[in-house]
Short mmCIF file of C-alpha atoms in Angstrom, two decimals:
data_model
loop_
_atom_site.label_atom_id
_atom_site.label_comp_id
_atom_site.label_asym_id
_atom_site.label_seq_id
_atom_site.Cartn_x
_atom_site.Cartn_y
_atom_site.Cartn_z
CA MET A 245 60.23 -16.88 12.18
CA THR A 246 63.62 -15.39 12.60
CA SER A 247 66.83 -17.45 12.47
CA PRO A 248 69.15 -17.19 15.46
CA GLU A 249 71.97 -14.78 15.04
CA GLN A 250 75.44 -16.25 14.49
CA PRO A 251 77.85 -15.59 17.36
CA THR A 252 80.45 -13.01 16.56
CA ASP A 253 83.99 -12.89 17.92
CA PRO A 254 84.28 -10.36 20.69
CA ALA A 255 86.57 -7.42 20.16
CA PRO A 256 89.99 -7.92 21.73
CA ASP A 257 90.48 -6.29 25.07
CA PRO A 258 93.57 -4.02 25.06
CA ALA A 259 94.13 -4.68 28.75
CA ALA A 260 94.37 -8.43 28.19
CA GLY A 261 97.67 -8.21 26.36
CA PRO A 262 98.57 -9.37 22.84
CA VAL A 263 96.43 -12.03 21.28
CA PRO A 264 98.49 -15.13 20.30
CA ASP A 265 98.54 -16.09 16.65
CA PRO A 266 96.42 -19.09 15.73
CA VAL A 267 98.31 -22.34 15.53
CA PRO A 268 98.48 -23.48 11.88
CA ASP A 269 97.38 -26.91 10.86
CA PRO A 270 100.24 -29.42 10.66
CA VAL A 271 101.73 -29.67 7.20
CA PRO A 272 102.22 -33.26 6.01
CA VAL A 273 105.89 -34.15 5.59
CA LEU A 274 107.01 -36.24 2.66
CA GLY A 275 107.35 -39.80 3.80
CA ASP A 276 105.07 -39.48 6.86
CA HIS A 277 101.92 -40.63 5.03
CA ASP A 278 101.06 -44.12 3.91
CA GLY A 279 103.26 -45.63 1.25
CA ASP A 280 106.98 -45.59 0.60
CA GLU A 281 107.18 -42.33 -1.34
CA GLY A 282 110.15 -40.29 -0.20
CA ARG A 283 111.44 -42.87 2.22
CA GLY A 284 114.89 -44.33 2.22
CA ALA A 285 115.28 -47.66 0.56
CA GLU A 286 115.51 -49.80 3.68
CA GLY A 287 115.96 -53.37 2.61
CA GLU A 288 116.26 -52.41 -1.03
CA ARG A 289 119.31 -53.58 -2.89
CA VAL A 290 121.19 -50.60 -4.28
CA ARG A 291 122.92 -51.51 -7.50
CA ARG A 292 126.21 -50.16 -8.74
CA PHE A 293 126.48 -47.68 -11.56
CA TRP A 294 127.06 -49.04 -15.05
CA ALA A 295 129.94 -47.74 -17.11
CA VAL A 296 129.33 -46.44 -20.62
CA ARG A 297 132.51 -48.07 -21.97
CA ARG A 298 132.74 -45.83 -25.00
CA ILE A 299 136.24 -46.95 -26.07
CA PRO A 300 135.55 -50.73 -26.26
CA ALA A 301 132.18 -50.07 -27.91
CA ALA A 302 133.74 -47.71 -30.46
CA LEU A 303 136.56 -50.15 -31.28
CA LEU A 304 134.18 -53.08 -31.68
CA ALA A 305 131.80 -51.03 -33.82
CA ALA A 306 134.68 -49.85 -36.03
CA VAL A 307 136.00 -53.39 -36.53
CA VAL A 308 132.56 -54.85 -37.28
CA LEU A 309 131.65 -51.98 -39.60
CA GLY A 310 134.93 -52.18 -41.51
CA GLY A 311 134.85 -55.95 -41.88
CA ALA A 312 131.18 -56.04 -42.87
CA GLY A 313 131.63 -53.23 -45.37
CA LEU A 314 134.67 -54.84 -46.98
CA LEU A 315 132.98 -58.24 -47.18
CA LEU A 316 129.81 -56.72 -48.60
CA TYR A 317 131.80 -54.89 -51.26
CA ASP A 318 133.62 -58.06 -52.28
CA VAL A 319 130.38 -60.07 -52.46
CA ALA A 320 128.76 -57.35 -54.56
CA ALA A 321 131.80 -57.33 -56.87
CA VAL A 322 131.56 -61.10 -57.36
CA ARG A 323 127.84 -60.79 -58.12
CA ALA A 324 128.76 -58.20 -60.77
CA ASP A 325 130.92 -60.80 -62.61
CA ARG A 326 134.17 -59.50 -61.19
CA THR A 327 136.90 -61.51 -59.53
CA ALA A 328 136.97 -61.74 -55.78
CA MET A 329 139.68 -59.95 -53.85
CA SER A 330 142.93 -61.80 -53.57
CA TRP A 331 142.90 -61.77 -49.77
CA ARG A 332 139.53 -63.55 -49.67
CA ARG A 333 140.66 -66.23 -52.16
CA GLU A 334 143.88 -66.81 -50.27
CA LEU A 335 142.05 -66.94 -46.93
CA ALA A 336 139.51 -69.43 -48.27
CA ASP A 337 142.22 -71.66 -49.74
CA ASP A 338 144.26 -71.47 -46.53
CA LEU A 339 141.30 -72.40 -44.32
CA ALA A 340 140.46 -75.30 -46.65
CA THR A 341 143.97 -76.79 -46.58
CA ARG A 342 145.28 -75.88 -43.09
CA PRO A 343 144.85 -78.62 -40.44
CA LEU A 344 142.91 -77.81 -37.26
CA ASP A 345 145.83 -78.68 -34.97
CA ASP A 346 148.07 -76.07 -36.58
CA THR A 347 149.77 -73.68 -34.16
CA GLY A 348 148.57 -70.56 -35.95
CA THR A 349 144.98 -71.84 -36.05
CA LEU A 350 145.00 -72.67 -32.35
CA ALA A 351 146.53 -69.29 -31.49
CA ALA A 352 143.93 -67.41 -33.55
CA ALA A 353 141.14 -69.46 -31.96
CA GLY A 354 142.50 -68.72 -28.47
CA VAL A 355 142.70 -65.00 -29.16
CA THR A 356 139.14 -65.02 -30.51
CA VAL A 357 137.86 -66.87 -27.43
CA LEU A 358 139.63 -64.46 -25.08
CA LEU A 359 138.24 -61.49 -26.98
CA GLY A 360 134.73 -62.93 -26.78
CA VAL A 361 135.06 -63.60 -23.04
CA TRP A 362 136.34 -60.05 -22.51
CA LEU A 363 133.35 -58.62 -24.37
CA LEU A 364 130.96 -60.80 -22.36
CA VAL A 365 132.54 -59.63 -19.11
CA LEU A 366 132.22 -56.01 -20.18
CA ALA A 367 128.59 -56.57 -21.12
CA SER A 368 127.62 -58.35 -17.88
CA THR A 369 129.50 -56.29 -15.27
CA PRO A 370 128.62 -52.74 -14.20
CA GLY A 371 132.11 -51.28 -14.02
CA LEU A 372 132.70 -47.82 -12.52
CA ARG A 373 134.49 -49.33 -9.55
CA LYS A 374 135.60 -45.86 -8.41
CA VAL A 375 132.02 -44.76 -7.75
CA LEU A 376 130.35 -45.97 -4.55
CA PRO A 377 126.53 -45.99 -4.55
CA MET A 378 124.90 -43.92 -1.84
CA ARG A 379 121.68 -44.47 0.06
CA ARG A 380 118.57 -43.57 -1.90
CA THR A 381 116.39 -41.06 -0.07
CA HIS A 382 114.10 -40.69 -3.08
CA PRO A 383 113.11 -43.47 -5.47
CA ASP A 384 113.81 -41.36 -8.56
CA VAL A 385 117.26 -40.09 -7.55
CA ARG A 386 120.50 -42.05 -7.49
CA ALA A 387 123.74 -40.65 -6.13
CA GLY A 388 127.29 -41.91 -6.07
CA LEU A 389 130.47 -40.90 -4.27
CA ASP A 390 133.93 -41.11 -5.77
CA ARG A 391 136.39 -43.21 -3.78
CA GLU A 392 139.05 -40.54 -3.79
CA ALA A 393 136.60 -37.95 -2.47
CA ALA A 394 135.51 -40.34 0.29
CA ALA A 395 139.13 -41.07 1.21
CA LEU A 396 139.92 -37.33 1.32
CA ALA A 397 136.95 -36.64 3.59
CA LEU A 398 137.93 -39.44 5.98
CA ARG A 399 141.55 -38.31 5.93
CA ASP A 400 140.57 -34.78 6.96
CA ARG A 401 138.47 -36.17 9.79
CA THR A 402 141.34 -38.34 11.00
CA MET A 403 143.82 -35.45 10.96
CA GLU A 404 141.62 -33.67 13.52
CA VAL A 405 142.42 -36.34 16.12
CA SER A 406 145.00 -35.20 18.66
CA GLY A 407 148.31 -36.99 18.22
CA VAL A 408 147.89 -37.92 14.54
CA GLN A 409 150.86 -36.72 12.49
CA SER A 410 149.94 -38.24 9.11
CA VAL A 411 147.40 -40.64 7.75
CA LYS A 412 146.74 -42.70 4.63
CA VAL A 413 143.20 -43.75 3.78
CA ARG A 414 142.24 -46.33 1.19
CA VAL A 415 138.55 -46.73 0.39
CA GLY A 416 137.38 -49.90 -1.31
CA ARG A 417 133.98 -51.28 -2.19
CA ALA A 418 133.60 -53.16 1.09
CA LYS A 419 136.51 -52.00 3.24
CA VAL A 420 138.16 -48.80 4.43
CA GLY A 421 141.80 -49.16 5.40
CA VAL A 422 143.41 -46.42 7.49
CA ARG A 423 147.05 -46.21 8.50
CA ALA A 424 147.88 -43.34 10.83
CA VAL A 425 151.15 -42.18 12.35
CA SER A 426 151.06 -40.74 15.87
CA HIS A 427 154.01 -38.85 17.37
CA PHE A 428 152.56 -38.48 20.89
CA ARG A 429 149.83 -39.90 23.13
CA PRO A 430 149.43 -43.62 23.75
CA LEU A 431 148.72 -45.58 20.60
CA ASP A 432 145.66 -47.29 22.08
CA ASP A 433 144.06 -43.93 22.90
CA VAL A 434 144.82 -42.55 19.45
CA ARG A 435 143.45 -45.69 17.80
CA ALA A 436 140.24 -45.50 19.82
CA ASP A 437 139.73 -41.85 18.91
CA VAL A 438 140.48 -42.52 15.25
CA GLU A 439 138.02 -45.42 15.15
CA SER A 440 135.33 -43.30 16.78
CA VAL A 441 135.88 -40.39 14.40
CA LEU A 442 135.98 -42.64 11.34
CA ALA A 443 132.85 -44.52 12.37
CA ALA A 444 130.97 -41.23 12.45
CA GLY A 445 132.66 -40.10 9.23
CA VAL A 446 131.72 -43.27 7.34
CA GLU A 447 128.13 -42.90 8.51
CA GLU A 448 128.04 -39.29 7.28
CA LEU A 449 129.17 -40.37 3.82
CA GLY A 450 125.73 -41.88 3.32
CA LEU A 451 126.92 -45.00 1.50
CA ALA A 452 124.38 -47.65 0.64
CA ARG A 453 126.68 -50.38 1.88
CA ARG A 454 128.58 -49.58 5.05
CA PRO A 455 132.21 -50.68 4.53
CA ALA A 456 134.25 -52.45 7.17
CA LEU A 457 136.79 -50.29 8.96
CA THR A 458 140.40 -51.27 9.58
CA VAL A 459 142.61 -48.88 11.57
CA ARG A 460 146.34 -49.15 12.15
CA VAL A 461 148.29 -46.63 14.22
CA ASP A 462 152.10 -46.65 14.38
CA ARG A 463 154.91 -44.47 15.59
CA PRO A 464 157.02 -42.47 13.12
CA SER A 465 159.95 -44.40 11.71
CA LYS A 466 163.32 -43.46 13.15
CA LYS A 467 165.64 -41.82 10.67
CA GLY A 468 169.29 -42.72 10.45
#
């Protein structure tokens, strides 16, 4: 028995014109398949960036290290049959005889409490208020935008509006305040154009939390 011959592609006919290239198979795009890989974090809470706080940490470490080292040295000296340092004897005697309602004691206690509260606030708050978190387009990448850079970008967009002479932009965590000065055109028209331009500009910033927009347009102040 002989197996049937496999069909072969016919030779292209020159008179039929150019043969179109074969259409390639569609390439899967990141985020189009099942799962959330590569998608934006819709509904996900984007947290603020945490500050390193090197200066408070260095100061606290230096104070604790110095005090612990000095106290350890004095305790070791006492264990070696030497007299304790005069400052420790005087401090112990003073704490044993000073009443609790003394002004100096209350002041020292207040300062200690305030210092402890300050350290707790630093430890429990993220800081970096000048950095605004941006939308996450990838789960492993976080991006932030400086407030001054965002204000500069919005200011440049506002200056492109016809009739705007000068503008001041203040970007906060939840609000963008804009004060523009227009030397011609009706103020309502200028305000509408500025609001439209800024709405698009704020969206292009890609912030995780869209701030509220407040626009104020005035005439230049009269000199003299």
